[in-house]
Structure formats: C-alpha cells, structure tokens
Amino acid sequence: MQARKAAHETVRKELTIARANDTIDTCTPVNLPALHYHCLLDSCGERVTEAFPCPDCKAVVYCSAACLAKAQDDEVIEWKGVVPGHKQDCAQLKDFMSRAPELDAIADQFPWTRRRDVRGEFRETIVLAERDLLGIGNAFGVWGEHPGSRNDDLGDSEWLEARTDEELWLLPGDEIPRWDFKSHQDVLPSFPPAFEDDWVDYYRWRKLPMSSPAALRLHWALSVFKCLEELGLVSRQAVQHDGPRKELTVYYLGVEDEIYFLNIFRELALLLSNTDLTLVLYGTSAFVAMHYHLPPPSGEVLSYTAPGGGSIRILLRGEHIFSPSLDPHDYDDHPDALIALNAGLAAYPTWRQVLVYAMKFSVPFAVTDYQEKSLSMARQVCQSLLASARGAPMQSGYLQWFHVAKSYEQEWKVNPFMRPGRMPAAGHNLPQAENGFIMVVVPFTADLDSASYSCLVS
C-alpha cells in the first residue's frame, strides 16, 4: 500500500514538472530508468539495456548479434527439451507486428492518449493524475486502485454500496456515461443501440465528448458485449425494442480487479435491449467476497434495468479458493456462454478443464487477450487437447463432440473496444493492449439444443 502511494506521489511530481515545462504530451518519468531487455535466447537470458532485435520481424530482442544468430535454430535445453528456433515463428511475428498501427489508430481517437512518455508508452496514471483521480480505495470511484490483500479490501462494504453516477465517475457532468437518466433525459441514448465498431461512434451514441476518459473503464463492459456479438448471441441489428424478451446467462471467468467497479457492467443493460442478462462471476475476488464478506445468500451483488428494456443481474460464485473460477464442477448449469477477459489460456494449465468442458458440451466460449501471440498459443493448446482426446476410449457421445470440436477454427481479431493505448511489453516489441484481441474458442451452435447435451455427457 505504501509503495503504491509513493508511486502515485511520483506521478504527481512528474505532472507538475511537465506542466511547468509545457511537455504534458511527452511526460517523462522522474529518474527514468534504463529500458531493460531480457535476451530471448533460452540458454542466455541476459538482462541488457541495448537490444538486438530480429531484423526481419523486429518483434523479439536479444542481447547480442551472436545470440540473435544462435536463436534462429532449434536449441536443446536440459530442463526444457528442444526449443524451436526463432525462424519458425519469425514470419508470424512479423504479421503480428503489422497490427501496431491499428492499435494506435484506436488510441488516437482520444485526445488524452497523447499522454505518452519518451518511450512512446501510454500513461494512464498521468491522465488520472491530471484530473485528481489517481488514488487508492473507494473514495476514487471507478478509478480507485486496490493493491494488497483482497481479504482486506473486500472486507469493506463500500465497494457494494449504491452510489450515484457522479460519485462513481467523479467527472464533469457532460463527461459522465450516465445510467440514471431521471434528471438527464437530454443524454438518453437511442434504442435499439446504433453505433459503428469504434469509440468515436460509441461516444456519439452515448452523447459523450471525446475528452471523457470513461473508455478507460468502459472497455470491460464493451469487451463482454463484443465477445457475445462475435459468438452470435447478440446483435445490434436484430434487437427489437418492443419485441419478445430474451434471457441470457453468461459465466464471466477469472474476475479480478473488475470486482471493484461492477457498476461498469450496467452498460450491458443499455446495450442489450429487451434482454435479461445474468452475469455470473467466477474468480478469486468473487470467492473472497462470497466466503469472507457481504453478499446475500443468493450471491446477487448488483441489478439494474435500463431505459431500453435491458436488465442485468450480477452474481458471485466460487466454491474453493484453489480453483475459484476454472473448475466446471462448480458451475450451476450449462450457461449460454463463457467469457474470459485478458484470459491467458496458454499461460495457466487450469484453463484446460474449461476448454475441454466448453468443447465437449458445445458451450459458446470467447476470450480476449493482450496480444496475438498469446491467442496463437491458446489455439495450439486447444489442438493439443484434441490430439490427446483422439486416443481416449470411444465412450458414449465421444465421436460427436470430438468431431464437432475439430471443426473449430479459433480465429481472432482486433477488439475495436480495447482499452485505448498500447501497453508496455516485457522482453518483446509485440503490440499489446488490455482486451486487445478477441478470439472465439467455441462458437455458438444454433442447432444444438438442450436435448443434444444428454448424449455428450461421456
């Protein structure tokens, strides 16, 4: 906690210096440390300040020309086995690097994303400090950081208390994405929602000026919406404001710090006209909140009905701390969809049981991640799981789910509603952002009704 407060104080000093020197758009960190790189050659790993990037893809860096040359071929590491040479990935990484202008174009829709340091990295902390929104705890609304123990932070009931839009956002009135329109009919958006896939048009629909930094939090809700849209479960064009109501149950897996600003997900009720959405949160934060603190027995922590007829209920779930979000045995029932944001499917082995569950029962599953390389590795994990299943005994229902799952392509695309501003990368130059890319892991299969599940329970 003290370290975080000291970091905030440093940012405020940087801001003061930048204002005095009229360099706010290139706000240089105080005592800027040298930018360090870790050589990506497995047998080296040297930490250096001068990097030798691959001249072709420019995505990976090494400590010397010698390591760069050695890394091109396969390498045998005693504790790791055969490590494929860089030349196998170079063309793919070069393709990934070509996405950088697209990510920058999304950020450039906002005037405040010019707050970048001398290394070109977007600095959200400077944007928040400019507006006196940089701080710790619930007093800073949706902007407050919560470092340290979740047991301590979630022990305070303030994070669940109902608050006004002004108390949540702490922004000038015209920059607030409102959910209470009783006294603000002039900013009521049109229904059904009508906007293109970019922040500018979304802000137009929400009647917000581009000076509003609200996208720095709204990207969480918009990314859930885009995942559902990519799955084919919702459609802006198909929504009928006065048509029959639709019920949708979505399991949101791996929730972490989002639990401190759950009100952000009210935005989904505005986006999903005539839809009753139940968003069930599984994750460490949800587990701690359920088992140590406050929510009612139902686990419901938020409900909201929007003027367009959409509604949302948020429930907390989690049966045990060691696998609070990733054990399908904890699930109440088959949901309409699984969503995981910034998932890291290949980074955490516990995701594998979720992948098998989603593929086996054809539960629509979509994720976001920071960079394309992570999603490429996630696709390899899915293929590996299917390859392992190929040798399993031919139990009842096995062939049906296996052959259906083999057809999944697991393609991804840039998320137009990512958090604006590229994130700094550690050890590589690949473009990345929070909720930067969306991948459909298991698509929605319209002709698989509930009766079909009975033959898949092998």
Coordinates of C-alpha atoms in Angstrom, one line a residue:
M1 CA 0.0 0.0 0.0
Q2 CA 2.8 2.5 1.0
A3 CA 4.7 1.6 -2.2
R4 CA 1.6 2.4 -4.3
K5 CA 1.1 5.7 -2.6
A6 CA 4.7 6.6 -3.2
A7 CA 4.3 5.7 -6.8
H8 CA 1.3 8.0 -7.1
E9 CA 3.2 10.8 -5.5
T10 CA 6.0 10.4 -8.0
V11 CA 3.5 10.6 -10.9
R12 CA 2.1 13.9 -9.4
K13 CA 5.6 15.3 -9.3
E14 CA 6.1 14.3 -13.0
L15 CA 2.9 16.0 -13.8
T16 CA 3.9 19.2 -12.0
I17 CA 7.3 19.2 -13.9
A18 CA 5.5 18.6 -17.2
R19 CA 3.1 21.4 -16.7
A20 CA 5.9 23.8 -15.9
N21 CA 7.8 22.8 -19.0
D22 CA 4.8 22.5 -21.3
T23 CA 5.7 18.9 -22.1
I24 CA 2.5 17.3 -20.9
D25 CA 2.1 15.1 -24.0
T26 CA 5.6 13.6 -23.5
C27 CA 5.6 13.5 -19.8
T28 CA 9.0 12.0 -18.9
P29 CA 9.1 9.8 -15.8
V30 CA 11.2 11.2 -12.9
N31 CA 14.5 9.3 -12.7
L32 CA 13.6 7.4 -15.8
P33 CA 15.4 4.0 -15.5
A34 CA 17.1 2.5 -18.4
L35 CA 14.9 0.3 -20.5
H36 CA 16.0 -3.3 -19.9
Y37 CA 15.6 -6.2 -22.2
H38 CA 15.9 -9.9 -21.5
C39 CA 17.7 -11.9 -24.2
L40 CA 15.1 -14.3 -25.5
L41 CA 17.7 -17.0 -26.2
D42 CA 16.8 -19.6 -23.6
S43 CA 20.4 -20.5 -22.8
C44 CA 21.3 -16.9 -22.2
G45 CA 18.5 -14.7 -20.7
E46 CA 21.0 -11.8 -20.1
R47 CA 19.4 -8.5 -18.9
V48 CA 20.8 -5.7 -21.0
T49 CA 19.9 -2.1 -21.9
E50 CA 21.0 -2.3 -25.6
A51 CA 18.9 -4.8 -27.6
F52 CA 19.5 -6.6 -30.9
P53 CA 16.0 -7.1 -32.4
C54 CA 15.4 -9.6 -35.2
P55 CA 16.0 -7.5 -38.4
D56 CA 13.0 -9.2 -40.1
C57 CA 10.2 -9.3 -37.6
K58 CA 11.6 -6.7 -35.1
A59 CA 9.3 -8.4 -32.5
V60 CA 11.9 -10.2 -30.4
V61 CA 15.1 -9.0 -28.9
Y62 CA 18.5 -10.5 -28.0
C63 CA 21.5 -9.2 -26.1
S64 CA 24.0 -9.6 -28.9
A65 CA 24.4 -10.4 -32.6
A66 CA 25.8 -13.7 -31.6
C67 CA 22.6 -14.7 -29.6
L68 CA 20.5 -13.4 -32.4
A69 CA 22.2 -15.7 -34.9
K70 CA 22.2 -18.7 -32.5
A71 CA 18.5 -18.3 -31.7
Q72 CA 17.5 -18.9 -35.3
D73 CA 17.9 -22.7 -35.0
D74 CA 16.4 -25.2 -32.5
E75 CA 18.2 -25.3 -29.2
V76 CA 18.3 -28.2 -26.7
I77 CA 17.8 -27.1 -23.1
E78 CA 18.4 -29.8 -20.4
W79 CA 15.4 -28.9 -18.3
K80 CA 13.2 -27.9 -21.2
G81 CA 13.9 -30.2 -24.1
V82 CA 14.0 -28.9 -27.7
V83 CA 13.2 -25.2 -28.0
P84 CA 12.1 -24.3 -31.6
G85 CA 14.3 -21.8 -33.3
H86 CA 13.0 -18.3 -34.0
K87 CA 13.0 -18.7 -37.7
Q88 CA 9.9 -20.9 -37.3
D89 CA 7.9 -18.0 -35.8
C90 CA 9.5 -15.1 -37.5
A91 CA 7.0 -14.7 -40.3
Q92 CA 4.1 -15.0 -37.9
L93 CA 5.6 -12.4 -35.5
K94 CA 6.2 -10.1 -38.4
D95 CA 2.5 -10.3 -39.2
F96 CA 1.6 -9.6 -35.6
M97 CA 3.8 -6.5 -35.6
S98 CA 1.8 -5.2 -38.6
R99 CA -1.1 -4.7 -36.2
A100 CA 0.6 -1.9 -34.3
P101 CA -0.8 1.0 -36.5
E102 CA -4.3 -0.4 -36.0
L103 CA -4.0 -0.4 -32.2
D104 CA -2.5 3.1 -32.4
A105 CA -5.4 4.3 -34.5
I106 CA -7.9 3.1 -31.9
A107 CA -6.0 5.1 -29.2
D108 CA -5.7 8.2 -31.4
Q109 CA -9.5 8.6 -31.3
F110 CA -9.0 10.3 -28.0
P111 CA -7.1 13.5 -27.2
W112 CA -5.8 12.2 -23.8
T113 CA -4.0 9.2 -25.3
R114 CA -1.2 11.6 -26.3
R115 CA 0.0 11.3 -22.7
R116 CA 2.9 9.1 -23.6
D117 CA 6.4 9.1 -22.2
V118 CA 9.7 9.3 -24.1
R119 CA 9.4 5.6 -24.9
G120 CA 6.1 6.1 -26.6
E121 CA 4.1 4.2 -23.8
F122 CA 0.6 5.5 -23.0
R123 CA 0.5 6.6 -19.3
E124 CA -3.0 6.2 -17.8
T125 CA -1.6 7.4 -14.5
I126 CA -0.8 10.8 -15.9
V127 CA -4.3 11.1 -17.4
L128 CA -5.9 10.3 -14.0
A129 CA -3.5 12.5 -12.0
E130 CA -4.4 15.4 -14.3
R131 CA -8.0 15.0 -13.1
D132 CA -7.2 14.2 -9.4
L133 CA -8.5 10.7 -10.0
L134 CA -5.3 8.9 -9.1
G135 CA -5.7 7.2 -5.7
I136 CA -6.4 4.2 -3.6
G137 CA -9.8 2.9 -2.4
N138 CA -13.5 3.5 -3.0
A139 CA -13.2 7.3 -2.5
F140 CA -11.9 7.4 -6.0
G141 CA -14.9 5.7 -7.5
V142 CA -14.3 3.5 -10.5
W143 CA -10.7 4.9 -10.7
G144 CA -9.5 3.8 -7.3
E145 CA -6.7 1.2 -7.1
H146 CA -6.9 -1.7 -4.6
P147 CA -3.4 -3.0 -4.0
G148 CA -2.7 -5.6 -1.3
S149 CA -4.9 -8.3 0.2
R150 CA -8.3 -8.8 -1.4
N151 CA -9.4 -10.1 2.0
D152 CA -8.8 -6.6 3.5
D153 CA -10.2 -4.6 0.6
L154 CA -13.3 -6.7 0.2
G155 CA -14.0 -6.6 3.9
D156 CA -15.3 -3.1 3.5
S157 CA -18.9 -3.0 2.3
E158 CA -18.3 0.3 0.5
W159 CA -17.5 -1.4 -2.8
L160 CA -21.0 -2.8 -2.9
E161 CA -22.9 0.3 -1.8
A162 CA -25.2 2.0 -4.3
R163 CA -23.7 5.3 -5.4
T164 CA -24.7 8.0 -7.9
D165 CA -23.2 8.3 -11.3
E166 CA -21.4 11.4 -10.0
E167 CA -19.9 9.5 -7.1
L168 CA -18.8 6.7 -9.3
W169 CA -17.2 8.7 -12.1
L170 CA -16.0 11.9 -10.4
L171 CA -16.0 13.6 -13.8
P172 CA -17.6 16.8 -15.1
G173 CA -21.3 16.3 -15.8
D174 CA -21.0 16.2 -19.6
E175 CA -18.2 13.5 -19.4
I176 CA -20.2 11.0 -17.3
P177 CA -21.7 7.9 -19.0
R178 CA -25.0 8.0 -17.2
W179 CA -27.1 5.1 -16.1
D180 CA -29.6 7.2 -14.1
F181 CA -31.5 9.3 -16.7
K182 CA -34.3 10.7 -14.5
S183 CA -32.8 14.2 -14.5
H184 CA -30.8 13.8 -17.6
Q185 CA -33.2 12.9 -20.4
D186 CA -31.1 15.0 -22.8
V187 CA -28.3 12.4 -22.8
L188 CA -30.5 9.3 -23.1
P189 CA -29.2 7.2 -25.9
S190 CA -31.4 5.9 -28.7
F191 CA -32.7 2.3 -28.6
P192 CA -32.0 -0.2 -30.0
P193 CA -28.3 0.8 -29.9
A194 CA -26.9 2.2 -33.2
F195 CA -23.2 2.7 -33.5
E196 CA -20.3 1.5 -35.5
D197 CA -17.4 -0.5 -34.2
D198 CA -15.3 2.4 -32.9
W199 CA -15.1 4.5 -29.8
V200 CA -15.9 7.7 -31.7
D201 CA -19.3 6.4 -32.8
Y202 CA -19.9 4.8 -29.4
Y203 CA -19.3 8.1 -27.7
R204 CA -21.7 9.7 -30.2
W205 CA -24.4 7.2 -29.3
R206 CA -23.7 7.8 -25.6
K207 CA -23.6 11.6 -26.1
L208 CA -20.2 11.9 -24.6
P209 CA -17.4 14.3 -25.6
M210 CA -14.2 12.6 -26.7
S211 CA -12.4 14.3 -23.8
S212 CA -14.1 11.9 -21.4
P213 CA -11.7 9.2 -20.1
A214 CA -14.6 6.9 -19.5
A215 CA -13.3 4.4 -22.1
L216 CA -10.5 3.5 -19.6
R217 CA -13.2 1.6 -17.7
L218 CA -16.0 1.1 -20.2
H219 CA -13.7 -1.2 -22.2
W220 CA -14.5 -4.0 -19.7
A221 CA -18.3 -4.0 -20.5
L222 CA -17.8 -3.3 -24.2
S223 CA -15.4 -6.2 -24.5
V224 CA -18.0 -8.6 -22.9
F225 CA -20.5 -7.2 -25.4
K226 CA -18.2 -7.7 -28.4
C227 CA -17.5 -11.3 -27.2
L228 CA -21.2 -12.0 -27.2
E229 CA -21.6 -10.4 -30.5
E230 CA -18.7 -12.4 -32.1
L231 CA -20.4 -15.5 -30.7
G232 CA -23.6 -14.6 -32.5
L233 CA -25.6 -14.5 -29.3
V234 CA -26.5 -10.8 -29.6
S235 CA -26.8 -8.4 -32.5
R236 CA -27.4 -4.7 -32.6
Q237 CA -29.4 -5.1 -35.8
A238 CA -31.6 -7.9 -34.5
V239 CA -32.7 -6.2 -31.3
Q240 CA -36.3 -5.2 -31.3
H241 CA -37.1 -2.6 -28.6
D242 CA -40.7 -3.8 -28.3
G243 CA -40.1 -7.5 -29.3
P244 CA -40.2 -10.6 -27.2
R245 CA -37.7 -10.6 -24.2
K246 CA -34.6 -12.7 -24.3
E247 CA -32.9 -14.3 -21.3
L248 CA -29.1 -14.8 -21.4
T249 CA -26.9 -16.4 -18.7
V250 CA -23.2 -15.7 -19.1
Y251 CA -20.4 -17.1 -16.9
Y252 CA -17.6 -14.5 -16.6
L253 CA -14.5 -16.5 -15.6
G254 CA -11.4 -15.2 -13.9
V255 CA -12.7 -12.0 -12.5
E256 CA -10.0 -10.0 -10.6
D257 CA -9.9 -6.2 -10.1
E258 CA -13.1 -5.7 -12.1
I259 CA -15.0 -6.6 -8.9
Y260 CA -14.2 -3.2 -7.5
F261 CA -16.1 -1.4 -10.3
L262 CA -19.0 -3.8 -11.0
N263 CA -21.2 -0.8 -11.8
I264 CA -19.4 -0.5 -15.2
F265 CA -21.3 -3.6 -16.3
R266 CA -24.6 -1.7 -16.1
E267 CA -23.6 -0.6 -19.6
L268 CA -24.5 -4.1 -20.8
A269 CA -28.2 -3.4 -19.9
L270 CA -28.1 -0.4 -22.2
L271 CA -26.5 -2.4 -25.0
L272 CA -28.9 -5.4 -24.8
S273 CA -32.4 -4.0 -25.3
N274 CA -35.2 -6.3 -24.2
T275 CA -32.7 -8.8 -22.8
D276 CA -32.4 -10.0 -19.2
L277 CA -28.7 -10.8 -18.7
T278 CA -27.5 -12.7 -15.7
L279 CA -23.7 -12.3 -15.4
V280 CA -22.2 -14.9 -13.1
L281 CA -18.7 -14.0 -11.9
Y282 CA -16.2 -16.8 -11.0
G283 CA -12.7 -15.8 -9.8
T284 CA -10.5 -15.3 -6.8
S285 CA -12.1 -12.0 -6.0
A286 CA -15.6 -13.5 -6.2
F287 CA -14.6 -16.3 -4.0
V288 CA -13.2 -14.0 -1.3
A289 CA -16.2 -11.7 -1.4
M290 CA -18.6 -14.7 -1.1
H291 CA -16.9 -16.6 1.7
Y292 CA -15.5 -13.8 3.8
H293 CA -17.9 -10.9 3.4
L294 CA -21.1 -9.4 2.5
P295 CA -23.2 -10.6 -0.4
P296 CA -26.7 -12.0 0.3
P297 CA -27.2 -15.8 0.2
S298 CA -28.2 -15.6 -3.5
G299 CA -24.8 -14.1 -4.3
E300 CA -26.5 -11.2 -6.2
V301 CA -24.5 -8.0 -5.8
L302 CA -26.0 -5.8 -8.5
S303 CA -29.1 -5.4 -10.5
Y304 CA -30.1 -2.7 -13.0
T305 CA -32.8 -2.1 -15.6
A306 CA -32.0 0.3 -18.4
P307 CA -34.5 2.6 -20.2
G308 CA -34.2 0.5 -23.3
G309 CA -35.7 -2.5 -21.6
G310 CA -32.5 -4.4 -20.9
S311 CA -31.6 -5.6 -17.5
I312 CA -28.6 -7.1 -15.7
R313 CA -28.1 -9.2 -12.6
I314 CA -24.6 -9.9 -11.3
L315 CA -24.0 -12.9 -9.1
L316 CA -20.9 -14.1 -7.4
R317 CA -19.8 -17.8 -7.4
G318 CA -16.8 -19.8 -6.3
E319 CA -16.7 -23.0 -4.2
H320 CA -13.0 -23.2 -3.3
I321 CA -10.0 -20.9 -3.3
F322 CA -7.6 -23.1 -5.2
S323 CA -9.7 -23.3 -8.3
P324 CA -12.2 -20.5 -7.8
S325 CA -13.0 -19.8 -11.5
L326 CA -11.8 -22.7 -13.6
D327 CA -13.4 -25.8 -12.3
P328 CA -16.5 -26.7 -14.3
H329 CA -17.8 -28.8 -11.4
D330 CA -18.5 -25.6 -9.6
Y331 CA -20.9 -24.4 -12.4
D332 CA -24.6 -24.4 -11.5
D333 CA -25.6 -25.4 -15.0
H334 CA -24.7 -25.1 -18.7
P335 CA -24.6 -21.3 -19.3
D336 CA -25.5 -19.7 -22.6
A337 CA -21.8 -18.6 -22.9
L338 CA -18.5 -18.4 -21.2
I339 CA -16.5 -15.2 -21.3
A340 CA -12.9 -14.6 -20.0
L341 CA -11.1 -11.2 -20.4
N342 CA -7.4 -11.0 -20.7
A343 CA -7.6 -14.7 -20.2
G344 CA -4.1 -16.2 -20.9
L345 CA -5.5 -19.6 -21.9
A346 CA -2.0 -21.0 -22.7
A347 CA -0.3 -19.4 -19.6
Y348 CA -2.4 -21.2 -17.0
P349 CA -2.8 -25.0 -17.1
T350 CA -6.1 -24.8 -15.1
W351 CA -7.8 -23.3 -18.1
R352 CA -7.6 -26.7 -19.8
Q353 CA -10.5 -28.2 -17.9
V354 CA -12.6 -25.3 -19.0
L355 CA -11.5 -25.7 -22.7
V356 CA -12.5 -29.4 -22.6
Y357 CA -15.8 -28.6 -20.9
A358 CA -16.7 -25.9 -23.5
M359 CA -15.7 -28.1 -26.4
K360 CA -17.3 -31.2 -25.1
F361 CA -20.7 -29.6 -24.3
S362 CA -20.6 -27.0 -27.2
V363 CA -20.8 -24.1 -24.7
P364 CA -20.0 -20.9 -26.6
F365 CA -16.8 -19.5 -25.3
A366 CA -15.0 -16.3 -26.2
V367 CA -11.9 -14.6 -24.7
T368 CA -9.9 -11.5 -25.0
D369 CA -6.1 -11.3 -24.6
Y370 CA -3.4 -8.7 -24.6
Q371 CA -1.6 -9.8 -27.8
E372 CA -1.9 -12.1 -30.7
K373 CA 1.0 -14.4 -29.8
S374 CA -1.0 -15.4 -26.6
L375 CA -4.0 -16.3 -28.7
S376 CA -1.9 -18.2 -31.2
M377 CA -0.5 -20.3 -28.3
A378 CA -4.1 -20.7 -26.9
R379 CA -5.1 -22.2 -30.3
Q380 CA -2.2 -24.7 -30.1
V381 CA -3.4 -25.7 -26.6
C382 CA -6.9 -26.5 -28.0
Q383 CA -5.4 -28.5 -30.8
S384 CA -3.1 -30.3 -28.3
L385 CA -6.1 -31.2 -26.1
L386 CA -8.0 -32.6 -29.1
A387 CA -4.9 -34.6 -30.1
S388 CA -4.8 -36.1 -26.7
A389 CA -8.5 -36.9 -26.8
R390 CA -8.1 -38.7 -30.1
G391 CA -6.5 -41.7 -28.3
A392 CA -9.1 -41.8 -25.5
P393 CA -11.6 -44.7 -25.3
M394 CA -14.6 -44.4 -27.5
Q395 CA -17.1 -43.7 -24.8
S396 CA -20.7 -42.7 -25.4
G397 CA -21.1 -39.5 -27.2
Y398 CA -17.3 -39.2 -27.7
L399 CA -17.3 -39.1 -31.5
Q400 CA -20.0 -36.4 -31.7
W401 CA -18.3 -33.8 -29.6
F402 CA -14.8 -34.7 -30.8
H403 CA -15.6 -34.3 -34.5
V404 CA -17.6 -31.1 -33.8
A405 CA -14.7 -29.6 -31.8
K406 CA -12.2 -30.5 -34.6
S407 CA -14.0 -28.0 -36.9
Y408 CA -13.5 -25.0 -34.6
E409 CA -11.0 -22.6 -36.2
Q410 CA -10.3 -20.3 -33.3
E411 CA -9.7 -17.2 -35.3
W412 CA -9.1 -13.8 -33.6
K413 CA -9.4 -10.1 -34.5
V414 CA -8.5 -6.7 -33.1
N415 CA -11.1 -5.6 -30.5
P416 CA -12.3 -2.2 -31.5
F417 CA -13.3 -1.5 -27.9
M418 CA -10.0 -2.4 -26.3
R419 CA -8.6 -0.1 -23.6
P420 CA -7.2 2.8 -25.6
G421 CA -3.4 3.0 -25.5
R422 CA -0.8 0.3 -26.1
M423 CA 0.7 -1.4 -23.0
P424 CA 4.4 -1.7 -22.4
A425 CA 5.8 -5.0 -23.4
A426 CA 8.4 -7.0 -21.4
G427 CA 11.1 -8.7 -23.4
H428 CA 9.5 -8.1 -26.8
N429 CA 8.1 -5.4 -29.1
L430 CA 4.7 -7.0 -30.0
P431 CA 1.8 -4.6 -29.9
Q432 CA -0.5 -5.3 -26.9
A433 CA -3.3 -3.7 -25.0
E434 CA -5.8 -4.6 -22.3
N435 CA -8.6 -6.6 -24.1
G436 CA -6.7 -6.0 -27.3
F437 CA -7.8 -9.0 -29.3
I438 CA -10.9 -11.3 -29.3
M439 CA -11.0 -15.0 -30.1
V440 CA -13.9 -17.3 -30.4
V441 CA -12.8 -20.5 -28.8
V442 CA -16.1 -22.4 -29.2
P443 CA -18.7 -20.9 -31.5
F444 CA -22.4 -20.8 -30.9
T445 CA -24.1 -23.8 -32.5
A446 CA -27.7 -22.9 -33.1
D447 CA -28.9 -26.4 -33.9
L448 CA -27.5 -27.9 -30.7
D449 CA -30.5 -27.8 -28.3
S450 CA -30.6 -28.9 -24.7
A451 CA -31.6 -32.4 -25.7
S452 CA -28.3 -32.8 -27.5
Y453 CA -26.4 -32.4 -24.3
S454 CA -27.7 -35.7 -23.0
C455 CA -25.6 -37.7 -25.5
L456 CA -22.4 -35.7 -24.8
V457 CA -22.1 -36.5 -21.1
S458 CA -19.3 -39.0 -21.6

